[in-house]
XYZ file of C-alpha atoms in Angstrom:
312
model
C -0.487 -24.655 49.957
C 2.123 -25.972 46.729
C -0.119 -28.798 46.360
C -3.372 -26.042 45.470
C -1.509 -23.964 43.613
C -0.549 -26.932 41.963
C -3.484 -28.543 41.417
C -5.437 -24.784 40.549
C -2.529 -24.380 37.827
C -2.992 -28.217 37.031
C -7.178 -27.232 36.495
C -6.004 -23.955 34.432
C -4.429 -25.782 31.725
C -6.793 -28.132 31.243
C -10.100 -26.113 31.040
C -7.658 -23.782 29.115
C -6.844 -26.946 26.915
C -10.288 -28.384 25.977
C -11.249 -25.023 25.893
C -9.017 -24.424 22.773
C -10.475 -28.177 21.652
C -13.747 -26.521 21.488
C -13.330 -23.780 19.791
C -11.289 -25.615 16.931
C -14.209 -28.020 16.336
C -17.103 -24.866 16.899
C -19.346 -24.237 14.300
C -17.657 -20.887 14.189
C -14.521 -22.494 13.599
C -14.919 -24.131 10.725
C -16.622 -21.670 9.062
C -13.665 -19.195 9.497
C -11.420 -22.279 8.215
C -13.906 -22.687 5.032
C -14.139 -18.352 4.571
C -10.053 -17.776 4.954
C -9.410 -21.264 3.185
C -12.011 -19.726 0.091
C -10.739 -16.008 -0.101
C -6.580 -18.179 0.052
C -8.151 -20.100 -3.876
C -9.359 -16.665 -4.538
C -6.615 -14.962 -4.293
C -4.063 -17.375 -5.553
C -6.425 -17.813 -8.855
C -6.112 -13.996 -9.217
C -2.145 -14.519 -9.767
C -2.688 -16.606 -11.725
C -5.756 -15.192 -13.505
C -2.759 -11.617 -13.205
C -0.244 -14.241 -14.395
C -2.260 -14.693 -17.947
C -2.884 -11.511 -18.377
C 0.047 -10.249 -18.355
C 1.419 -12.844 -21.128
C -1.488 -11.295 -23.278
C 0.067 -8.080 -22.200
C -3.579 -6.529 -21.471
C -4.442 -4.441 -18.544
C -5.970 -5.569 -15.374
C -9.524 -3.679 -13.927
C -11.428 -3.952 -10.865
C -12.043 -2.934 -7.700
C -10.287 -6.309 -6.263
C -6.856 -5.002 -8.150
C -6.769 -1.672 -7.256
C -7.044 -2.953 -3.503
C -3.788 -5.105 -3.908
C -2.217 -2.167 -6.065
C -2.008 -0.312 -3.428
C -0.505 -2.952 -0.692
C 2.326 -4.068 -3.517
C 3.468 0.091 -4.124
C 3.030 0.639 -0.048
C 4.988 -2.519 0.920
C 2.329 -4.301 3.037
C 2.615 -6.876 0.481
C 5.672 -7.529 -0.051
C 6.472 -7.736 4.283
C 3.068 -9.623 4.969
C 2.759 -12.360 2.887
C 0.041 -14.073 3.997
C -2.030 -10.062 3.076
C -4.584 -10.722 0.470
C -7.131 -7.388 -0.788
C -10.098 -9.688 0.722
C -8.046 -10.348 3.628
C -7.515 -6.100 4.192
C -10.639 -5.607 3.455
C -11.927 -7.980 5.654
C -9.426 -6.770 8.211
C -10.832 -3.254 7.509
C -14.350 -3.914 8.027
C -14.038 -5.964 11.586
C -11.637 -3.290 12.942
C -14.247 -0.347 12.061
C -17.230 -1.908 12.805
C -15.733 -1.625 17.017
C -13.852 0.796 16.902
C -17.629 2.091 16.038
C -19.327 0.298 17.691
C -17.736 1.391 20.979
C -17.494 4.379 20.317
C -21.824 4.159 19.637
C -22.304 2.030 22.545
C -19.385 4.935 24.774
C -20.870 8.042 23.051
C -24.761 6.621 22.396
C -24.272 9.479 19.474
C -24.736 8.775 15.960
C -23.225 11.252 13.845
C -19.886 10.745 16.146
C -19.528 7.333 15.357
C -19.794 7.497 11.952
C -17.640 10.646 12.287
C -14.628 7.985 14.135
C -15.713 5.746 11.695
C -14.737 7.860 8.438
C -11.653 9.324 10.587
C -10.470 5.630 10.837
C -10.852 5.542 6.932
C -8.723 9.033 6.251
C -6.161 7.415 7.698
C -5.617 4.265 6.508
C -5.685 6.790 3.328
C -3.561 8.235 4.719
C -0.703 6.099 5.840
C -1.068 4.075 2.524
C -0.023 7.054 0.536
C 2.506 7.985 3.061
C 4.271 4.184 2.440
C 3.805 4.800 -0.892
C 5.479 8.195 -1.201
C 8.345 6.603 0.702
C 8.630 3.897 -1.956
C 8.657 5.789 -4.562
C 11.104 8.763 -3.387
C 13.348 5.436 -1.966
C 13.081 3.587 -5.404
C 13.653 7.505 -6.869
C 16.643 7.932 -5.136
C 18.087 4.429 -6.413
C 17.178 3.694 -10.735
C 19.945 6.082 -11.876
C 22.782 3.717 -9.686
C 20.426 1.070 -9.860
C 21.149 2.304 -14.340
C 24.691 2.338 -13.511
C 24.902 -0.941 -11.982
C 23.131 -2.419 -14.753
C 25.515 -1.033 -17.177
C 28.357 -2.329 -15.580
C 26.703 -5.311 -16.528
C 27.359 -7.271 -20.206
C 23.574 -8.496 -19.677
C 22.445 -11.578 -21.831
C 18.958 -12.835 -22.112
C 20.166 -15.684 -20.344
C 21.264 -14.133 -17.108
C 19.433 -11.350 -17.114
C 17.680 -12.018 -13.461
C 20.577 -12.775 -12.143
C 22.171 -10.470 -12.600
C 19.288 -8.516 -11.080
C 19.978 -10.780 -7.887
C 23.400 -9.026 -7.896
C 22.285 -6.312 -8.535
C 20.093 -6.510 -5.164
C 21.599 -6.277 -2.433
C 22.778 -2.394 -3.840
C 19.578 -1.308 -3.528
C 17.691 -0.389 -1.006
C 13.697 -1.106 0.148
C 11.827 -1.672 -1.854
C 13.526 -2.222 -5.358
C 16.029 -5.108 -2.933
C 12.710 -7.274 -2.743
C 11.061 -7.288 -5.536
C 14.485 -7.512 -7.505
C 14.818 -10.996 -5.219
C 11.369 -11.959 -5.546
C 11.839 -11.573 -9.940
C 15.104 -13.634 -9.402
C 12.957 -16.552 -6.844
C 10.411 -16.749 -9.792
C 12.253 -17.192 -12.908
C 14.238 -19.605 -11.114
C 10.933 -21.637 -9.715
C 8.815 -21.131 -13.075
C 11.830 -21.024 -15.752
C 9.951 -18.466 -17.459
C 12.182 -14.365 -16.736
C 9.698 -12.648 -19.291
C 6.256 -13.145 -16.882
C 9.224 -12.146 -13.669
C 10.390 -9.418 -15.466
C 6.990 -7.887 -16.176
C 4.968 -8.886 -12.203
C 8.062 -7.624 -11.010
C 7.147 -4.134 -13.293
C 3.644 -4.099 -11.737
C 5.173 -4.692 -8.421
C 6.479 -1.089 -8.528
C 4.803 2.918 -8.769
C 7.549 4.273 -9.790
C 6.489 4.766 -14.060
C 10.328 4.987 -15.247
C 10.430 1.609 -13.915
C 7.748 -0.083 -15.228
C 8.684 1.348 -18.549
C 13.047 0.105 -18.043
C 11.519 -3.098 -16.939
C 9.567 -3.291 -19.961
C 11.823 -2.720 -22.075
C 14.385 -5.550 -20.970
C 11.191 -8.155 -21.526
C 11.296 -6.822 -24.786
C 14.711 -6.729 -25.805
C 15.000 -10.621 -23.990
C 12.383 -11.847 -26.224
C 14.636 -10.384 -29.629
C 17.846 -10.803 -28.156
C 18.396 -6.436 -28.305
C 21.192 -4.580 -27.305
C 20.970 -4.531 -23.408
C 24.013 -1.083 -23.396
C 21.579 0.856 -26.326
C 18.373 0.453 -23.720
C 21.040 1.181 -20.469
C 21.993 4.336 -22.508
C 18.486 5.682 -23.309
C 17.148 5.044 -19.981
C 19.766 6.843 -18.681
C 18.368 9.989 -20.719
C 15.197 9.270 -19.443
C 15.586 9.346 -16.261
C 17.785 12.083 -16.264
C 14.730 13.688 -17.682
C 12.369 12.599 -15.109
C 14.291 14.500 -11.995
C 14.364 17.281 -14.496
C 10.902 17.448 -14.645
C 10.311 16.553 -11.583
C 12.784 18.851 -9.594
C 10.168 21.838 -11.320
C 7.345 20.079 -9.838
C 8.146 19.819 -7.332
C 8.924 23.231 -6.602
C 5.483 23.944 -7.480
C 4.070 21.496 -4.803
C 6.047 23.127 -2.279
C 4.089 26.487 -3.749
C 1.043 24.284 -3.342
C 1.718 23.134 0.166
C 2.582 27.156 1.510
C -1.461 28.148 -0.417
C -2.729 25.604 1.600
C -1.654 26.897 5.316
C -1.625 30.405 4.885
C -6.224 29.449 3.117
C -5.962 27.362 6.815
C -4.353 30.517 8.407
C -6.805 32.651 6.825
C -9.506 30.595 7.756
C -8.851 29.908 11.698
C -8.214 33.986 11.551
C -11.772 33.955 9.428
C -13.883 32.214 12.341
C -12.283 33.823 14.898
C -13.222 37.126 13.772
C -17.019 35.812 13.109
C -17.137 33.929 16.387
C -16.508 38.066 18.075
C -19.468 39.136 15.982
C -21.940 36.848 16.569
C -20.785 36.076 20.027
C -21.405 32.848 19.490
C -19.086 30.248 20.139
C -17.779 28.731 15.997
C -16.751 25.231 18.417
C -20.357 24.333 18.451
C -21.869 26.085 16.139
C -19.386 23.693 13.950
C -19.687 20.884 15.476
C -22.791 20.396 17.269
C -24.933 21.801 14.466
C -26.086 20.493 10.722
C -24.788 23.239 9.092
C -21.623 23.534 10.771
C -20.015 19.697 10.472
C -21.812 19.822 6.210
C -19.018 22.321 6.069
C -16.551 21.108 7.904
C -17.127 17.673 5.958
C -16.462 19.672 3.432
C -13.391 21.200 4.513
C -12.086 17.808 4.642
C -12.751 16.725 1.523
C -10.627 19.740 0.004
C -7.887 19.658 1.891
C -8.152 15.455 0.722
C -8.139 16.575 -2.837
C -5.556 19.087 -2.857
C -3.566 16.842 -0.471
C -4.189 14.107 -3.674
C -3.599 16.960 -6.278
C 0.312 17.538 -4.869
C 0.629 13.690 -4.337
C 0.447 13.288 -7.938
C 2.866 16.747 -8.793
C 5.041 15.016 -6.668
C 5.826 12.109 -8.925
């Protein structure tokens, strides 16, 4: 019995290794390796071009840049260094395609499969937006502390990135990571200016971007950091005050959205009682109902987008 178990284990391991070997030498595996290598090369080339644009003070544009920005702002590229815009698009296409065909095979309904596909994309967008908002609030809460630490140092142009490294241990994410990355990039490349400009691109908060860019200008022209920190404190306090006012507007907008949703449900229930037909069947199993639900979802998504912009 023991010999049979050992022999079976040996056969299993043998065929498993044979399968892995065939997979590694197959045409599909070679094509996948070439695809990933080309995507990695394109990502490296884009990073090089981005650094050149930062040097020339030119604004980056394009679809891939917008995706890269969202990935940076929500913290995914900071956590997963291998994640690029091209790979993120590929992962989304594969996951969406598998879910779509799985639902289509199970339900045999094109509309349901398409609705699931749209729902996956909406959930992805909402998750990214939630992570971006979370990081934005974290930077906003740590910005004054960051300025206080900067004010405690007698900063010179040559040691600014080293001071950022010392300050990073007292900061929360995502500031801690980007400050460390700025220090290591400056040490590796020997160019503190580009390291600072690259750090500004990794954070969504406009006051942080403005502060870092002013620090880069101060390094270039050997300006006084003390006045920079003092003026930045005033700007951040003003930003906090206006943000608090906008926050009250956001709360009011959320209450209005809730009232609108409740009123819509009450109206639908009343209409159902009047016409004697199921509103669920009308909304989800007829084309006018599906179009109406889609329009309502789009309206709520646009409202959510506007509320998120107000909260910044």
